[in-house]
Every structure is written in structure tokens, then in C-alpha cells.
Tab-separated table of N, CA and C in Angstrom:
chain	number	residue	atom	x	y	z
V	1	MET	N	-23.954	-49.919	6.107
V	1	MET	CA	-23.540	-48.544	6.022
V	1	MET	C	-23.850	-47.648	7.742
V	2	PHE	N	-23.163	-47.662	8.567
V	2	PHE	CA	-23.326	-47.232	9.925
V	2	PHE	C	-23.928	-45.623	10.183
V	3	HIS	N	-24.808	-45.470	10.949
V	3	HIS	CA	-25.537	-44.229	11.035
V	3	HIS	C	-24.853	-43.529	12.134
V	4	LYS	N	-23.784	-43.169	11.940
V	4	LYS	CA	-23.004	-42.068	13.146
V	4	LYS	C	-23.551	-41.068	14.402
V	5	VAL	N	-23.239	-41.280	15.095
V	5	VAL	CA	-24.056	-40.574	16.329
V	5	VAL	C	-22.871	-38.893	16.308
V	6	LYS	N	-23.601	-38.213	16.187
V	6	LYS	CA	-23.137	-36.737	16.312
V	6	LYS	C	-23.133	-36.326	17.785
V	7	CYS	N	-24.349	-36.454	18.449
V	7	CYS	CA	-24.451	-36.023	19.845
V	7	CYS	C	-25.669	-36.857	20.069
V	8	VAL	N	-25.465	-37.094	21.680
V	8	VAL	CA	-26.453	-37.613	22.519
V	8	VAL	C	-27.214	-36.603	23.858
V	9	GLN	N	-28.346	-36.557	23.760
V	9	GLN	CA	-28.984	-35.811	25.307
V	9	GLN	C	-29.482	-36.810	25.741
V	10	PRO	N	-29.729	-37.085	27.296
V	10	PRO	CA	-30.821	-37.333	27.932
V	10	PRO	C	-32.002	-36.987	28.173
V	11	LEU	N	-32.911	-37.332	27.828
V	11	LEU	CA	-34.211	-36.919	28.090
V	11	LEU	C	-34.933	-37.665	29.338
V	12	SER	N	-36.541	-36.954	29.675
V	12	SER	CA	-36.795	-37.529	30.809
V	12	SER	C	-37.532	-38.935	30.749
V	13	SER	N	-37.934	-39.718	31.199
V	13	SER	CA	-38.584	-41.367	31.189
V	13	SER	C	-37.510	-42.023	30.488
V	14	PHE	N	-36.243	-41.657	30.644
V	14	PHE	CA	-35.325	-42.874	30.195
V	14	PHE	C	-35.322	-42.834	28.770
V	15	LYS	N	-35.551	-41.782	27.885
V	15	LYS	CA	-35.589	-41.368	26.827
V	15	LYS	C	-34.433	-40.787	26.246
V	16	LEU	N	-33.800	-40.698	25.075
V	16	LEU	CA	-32.589	-40.176	24.613
V	16	LEU	C	-32.563	-39.544	23.323
V	17	ALA	N	-32.189	-38.240	23.330
V	17	ALA	CA	-32.586	-37.325	22.034
V	17	ALA	C	-30.866	-37.509	21.218
V	18	VAL	N	-30.920	-38.441	20.177
V	18	VAL	CA	-30.077	-38.662	19.269
V	18	VAL	C	-29.877	-37.693	17.575
V	19	ASP	N	-28.503	-37.124	17.919
V	19	ASP	CA	-28.627	-36.321	16.152
V	19	ASP	C	-27.331	-37.482	15.443
V	20	PHE	N	-27.723	-37.298	14.609
V	20	PHE	CA	-26.667	-37.990	13.859
V	20	PHE	C	-25.945	-37.546	12.723
V	21	VAL	N	-24.740	-37.992	12.361
V	21	VAL	CA	-23.808	-37.049	11.562
V	21	VAL	C	-24.772	-36.538	10.288
V	22	ASN	N	-25.890	-37.561	9.894
V	22	ASN	CA	-26.147	-37.271	8.457
V	22	ASN	C	-27.748	-36.448	8.616
V	23	GLY	N	-27.420	-35.497	9.578
V	23	GLY	CA	-28.468	-34.515	9.999
V	23	GLY	C	-29.836	-35.146	10.774
V	24	GLU	N	-29.877	-36.005	10.647
V	24	GLU	CA	-31.426	-36.796	11.130
V	24	GLU	C	-31.557	-36.958	12.603
V	25	LYS	N	-32.107	-36.952	13.165
V	25	LYS	CA	-32.430	-37.049	14.282
V	25	LYS	C	-33.605	-37.995	15.224
V	26	ARG	N	-33.387	-38.493	16.218
V	26	ARG	CA	-34.009	-39.564	16.687
V	26	ARG	C	-34.208	-39.666	17.982
V	27	VAL	N	-35.763	-40.095	18.130
V	27	VAL	CA	-35.577	-40.154	20.104
V	27	VAL	C	-35.218	-41.776	20.312
V	28	TYR	N	-34.694	-42.171	21.284
V	28	TYR	CA	-34.842	-43.313	21.872
V	28	TYR	C	-35.160	-43.911	22.914
V	29	ASP	N	-36.110	-44.954	23.370
V	29	ASP	CA	-36.345	-45.329	24.634
V	29	ASP	C	-35.571	-45.936	25.144
V	30	VAL	N	-35.095	-46.145	26.226
V	30	VAL	CA	-34.406	-47.264	26.718
V	30	VAL	C	-35.008	-48.009	27.573
V	31	THR	N	-36.165	-47.647	28.075
V	31	THR	CA	-37.026	-48.889	29.313
V	31	THR	C	-37.094	-50.054	28.436
V	32	PRO	N	-37.514	-50.563	27.405
V	32	PRO	CA	-37.338	-52.331	27.249
V	32	PRO	C	-36.359	-52.761	27.382
V	33	LEU	N	-35.340	-51.791	27.901
V	33	LEU	CA	-33.961	-52.324	27.835
V	33	LEU	C	-33.761	-53.114	29.227
V	34	PHE	N	-34.449	-52.508	30.390
V	34	PHE	CA	-34.291	-52.619	31.364
V	34	PHE	C	-34.705	-54.085	31.762
V	35	ASP	N	-35.710	-54.879	31.109
V	35	ASP	CA	-36.042	-55.573	31.071
V	35	ASP	C	-35.194	-56.847	30.277
V	36	LYS	N	-34.648	-56.897	29.240
V	36	LYS	CA	-33.946	-57.379	28.408
V	36	LYS	C	-32.354	-57.986	28.730
V	37	TRP	N	-31.995	-56.976	29.501
V	37	TRP	CA	-30.633	-56.554	29.475
V	37	TRP	C	-30.205	-56.367	30.907
V	38	GLU	N	-29.707	-57.128	31.883
V	38	GLU	CA	-29.312	-56.956	33.087
V	38	GLU	C	-28.659	-55.436	33.529
V	39	SER	N	-27.653	-55.491	33.090
V	39	SER	CA	-26.582	-54.540	33.157
V	39	SER	C	-27.634	-52.985	32.718
V	40	PHE	N	-28.470	-52.952	32.157
V	40	PHE	CA	-29.159	-51.377	31.467
V	40	PHE	C	-30.246	-51.025	32.999
V	41	THR	N	-30.497	-52.132	33.990
V	41	THR	CA	-31.157	-51.902	35.182
V	41	THR	C	-30.437	-50.478	36.058
V	42	SER	N	-29.054	-50.759	35.920
V	42	SER	CA	-28.593	-49.719	36.564
V	42	SER	C	-28.600	-48.427	36.323
V	43	LEU	N	-28.970	-48.213	35.182
V	43	LEU	CA	-29.396	-46.710	34.826
V	43	LEU	C	-30.761	-46.013	35.636
V	44	LYS	N	-31.721	-47.145	36.135
V	44	LYS	CA	-32.433	-46.582	36.739
V	44	LYS	C	-32.085	-46.466	38.293
V	45	GLU	N	-31.720	-47.255	38.707
V	45	GLU	CA	-31.000	-47.779	40.318
V	45	GLU	C	-29.788	-46.549	40.614
V	46	ILE	N	-28.978	-46.178	39.784
V	46	ILE	CA	-27.581	-45.725	40.304
V	46	ILE	C	-27.929	-44.147	39.837
V	47	ASP	N	-28.481	-43.101	41.003
V	47	ASP	CA	-29.084	-41.968	40.628
V	47	ASP	C	-28.050	-41.294	39.431
V	48	GLY	N	-28.528	-40.395	38.902
V	48	GLY	CA	-27.325	-39.786	38.069
V	48	GLY	C	-26.646	-40.547	36.549
V	49	LEU	N	-26.530	-41.824	36.979
V	49	LEU	CA	-25.934	-42.228	35.887
V	49	LEU	C	-26.633	-42.311	34.016
V	50	PHE	N	-27.830	-42.116	34.205
V	50	PHE	CA	-28.452	-42.128	32.769
V	50	PHE	C	-27.888	-40.859	32.430
V	51	ARG	N	-27.862	-39.551	33.173
V	51	ARG	CA	-27.428	-38.382	32.369
V	51	ARG	C	-25.957	-38.586	32.164
V	52	GLN	N	-24.952	-39.340	32.275
V	52	GLN	CA	-23.980	-39.453	32.061
V	52	GLN	C	-23.396	-39.954	30.747
V	53	VAL	N	-24.425	-40.267	29.787
V	53	VAL	CA	-24.363	-40.722	28.735
V	53	VAL	C	-23.242	-39.784	27.820
V	54	LYS	N	-22.754	-40.588	26.616
V	54	LYS	CA	-21.782	-40.002	25.940
V	54	LYS	C	-21.727	-40.792	24.761
V	55	VAL	N	-21.022	-40.237	23.585
V	55	VAL	CA	-20.668	-40.740	22.071
V	55	VAL	C	-19.621	-41.123	22.384
V	56	ASP	N	-19.492	-42.308	21.964
V	56	ASP	CA	-18.326	-43.081	21.544
V	56	ASP	C	-17.274	-42.519	20.497
V	57	SER	N	-16.017	-42.950	20.547
V	57	SER	CA	-15.020	-42.342	19.594
V	57	SER	C	-15.487	-42.747	18.554
V	58	GLY	N	-15.514	-41.852	17.480
V	58	GLY	CA	-15.579	-41.921	16.064
V	58	GLY	C	-17.403	-42.265	15.756
V	59	GLY	N	-18.192	-41.819	16.660
V	59	GLY	CA	-19.702	-41.927	16.916
V	59	GLY	C	-20.077	-43.424	16.182
V	60	TYR	N	-19.586	-44.372	16.649
V	60	TYR	CA	-20.419	-45.654	16.251
V	60	TYR	C	-21.472	-46.024	17.444
V	61	GLY	N	-21.328	-45.670	18.559
V	61	GLY	CA	-22.706	-45.497	19.401
V	61	GLY	C	-22.622	-44.889	20.575
V	62	ILE	N	-22.897	-45.040	21.740
V	62	ILE	CA	-22.787	-44.106	22.811
V	62	ILE	C	-22.501	-45.130	23.995
V	63	SER	N	-22.359	-44.623	25.404
V	63	SER	CA	-22.212	-45.421	26.406
V	63	SER	C	-22.314	-44.386	27.469
V	64	TRP	N	-22.473	-45.415	28.469
V	64	TRP	CA	-22.584	-44.826	30.025
V	64	TRP	C	-21.414	-44.881	30.789
V	65	ASN	N	-20.898	-46.211	30.760
V	65	ASN	CA	-19.701	-46.838	31.314
V	65	ASN	C	-19.051	-48.231	30.412
V	66	ASP	N	-17.965	-48.896	31.107
V	66	ASP	CA	-17.519	-49.767	30.310
V	66	ASP	C	-18.664	-51.070	30.025
V	67	GLU	N	-19.701	-51.330	30.743
V	67	GLU	CA	-20.664	-52.455	30.594
V	67	GLU	C	-21.821	-52.245	29.808
V	68	ILE	N	-22.319	-50.618	29.604
V	68	ILE	CA	-23.686	-50.298	28.904
V	68	ILE	C	-23.532	-49.463	28.194
V	69	ASP	N	-23.603	-49.688	26.808
V	69	ASP	CA	-23.412	-49.040	25.465
V	69	ASP	C	-24.525	-49.297	24.593
V	70	LEU	N	-24.845	-48.709	23.729
V	70	LEU	CA	-25.714	-48.996	22.307
V	70	LEU	C	-24.659	-48.839	21.026
V	71	ALA	N	-24.983	-49.383	20.111
V	71	ALA	CA	-24.585	-49.130	18.959
V	71	ALA	C	-25.299	-48.284	18.065
V	72	CYS	N	-24.821	-47.604	17.197
V	72	CYS	CA	-25.200	-46.203	16.583
V	72	CYS	C	-26.143	-46.964	15.583
V	73	ASP	N	-26.635	-47.709	14.889
V	73	ASP	CA	-27.464	-48.608	14.337
V	73	ASP	C	-28.550	-49.085	14.984
V	74	GLU	N	-28.203	-49.515	16.263
V	74	GLU	CA	-29.380	-49.919	17.065
V	74	GLU	C	-30.197	-48.323	17.402
V	75	LEU	N	-29.779	-47.246	17.798
V	75	LEU	CA	-30.482	-46.189	18.066
V	75	LEU	C	-31.224	-45.808	16.859
V	76	TYR	N	-30.368	-45.998	15.626
V	76	TYR	CA	-31.045	-45.025	14.368
V	76	TYR	C	-32.578	-46.339	13.761
V	77	HIS	N	-32.112	-47.456	13.975
V	77	HIS	CA	-33.282	-48.254	13.596
V	77	HIS	C	-34.459	-48.522	14.569
V	78	ASN	N	-34.165	-48.265	15.546
V	78	ASN	CA	-35.262	-48.499	16.792
V	78	ASN	C	-35.614	-47.171	17.488
V	79	GLY	N	-35.124	-45.952	16.945
V	79	GLY	CA	-35.537	-44.716	17.391
V	79	GLY	C	-36.757	-44.228	16.678
V	80	VAL	N	-37.606	-43.190	17.080
V	80	VAL	CA	-38.437	-42.528	16.494
V	80	VAL	C	-38.175	-41.036	15.992
V	81	TYR	N	-38.443	-41.040	14.788
V	81	TYR	CA	-38.386	-39.759	14.172
V	81	TYR	C	-38.553	-38.801	15.400
V	82	ALA	N	-37.751	-37.549	15.040
V	82	ALA	CA	-37.812	-36.328	16.282
V	82	ALA	C	-38.171	-35.464	15.482
V	83	ASP	N	-38.829	-34.278	16.094
V	83	ASP	CA	-38.728	-32.769	15.172
V	83	ASP	C	-37.668	-32.252	15.583
V	84	SER	N	-37.195	-31.548	14.266
V	84	SER	CA	-36.022	-30.444	14.193
V	84	SER	C	-35.781	-29.870	15.392
């Protein structure tokens, strides 16, 4: 089952507030990905890029550009519950 993304907002410290279609909310920390995937370092090196995050068509993930994206289930399963 996919946990489709309804909307995403960039927060401070490279965290994302993610609202899912099912009404749940998560906060996802992008910083561990800087060491794991080289493409993600652009989010901290290019001024303003992190704030350009958007929901992909259909809500199956989010992206910043053609090289940097995350799947909806990654955000759901590895995000922490957010207060409503």
C-alpha cells in the first residue's frame, strides 16, 4: 500500500513536514541522506534548493529536481509522527 503525499513543506535544519492523503503527518529528516547519497548534498550546498521541494504527480513521492527525489513510503516509514 502506498502512503500518498498530499503536501510537503520545508522546515529548518533540513527537515520536511509531510502531510499524507490519509490525514497523517510526519516530519522527515533529510540530513542522514547527505552521507548516503551524493546527489542529496546539493540540498545543502545550493542556496534555496531545499526550499523548492514539491509533491510529485499522483503523490507517490516528492522531488527537488530530476536527480533528487524521495518515495512516499520512505517519507512515511522513516518520518516521525508530527503533532496535528
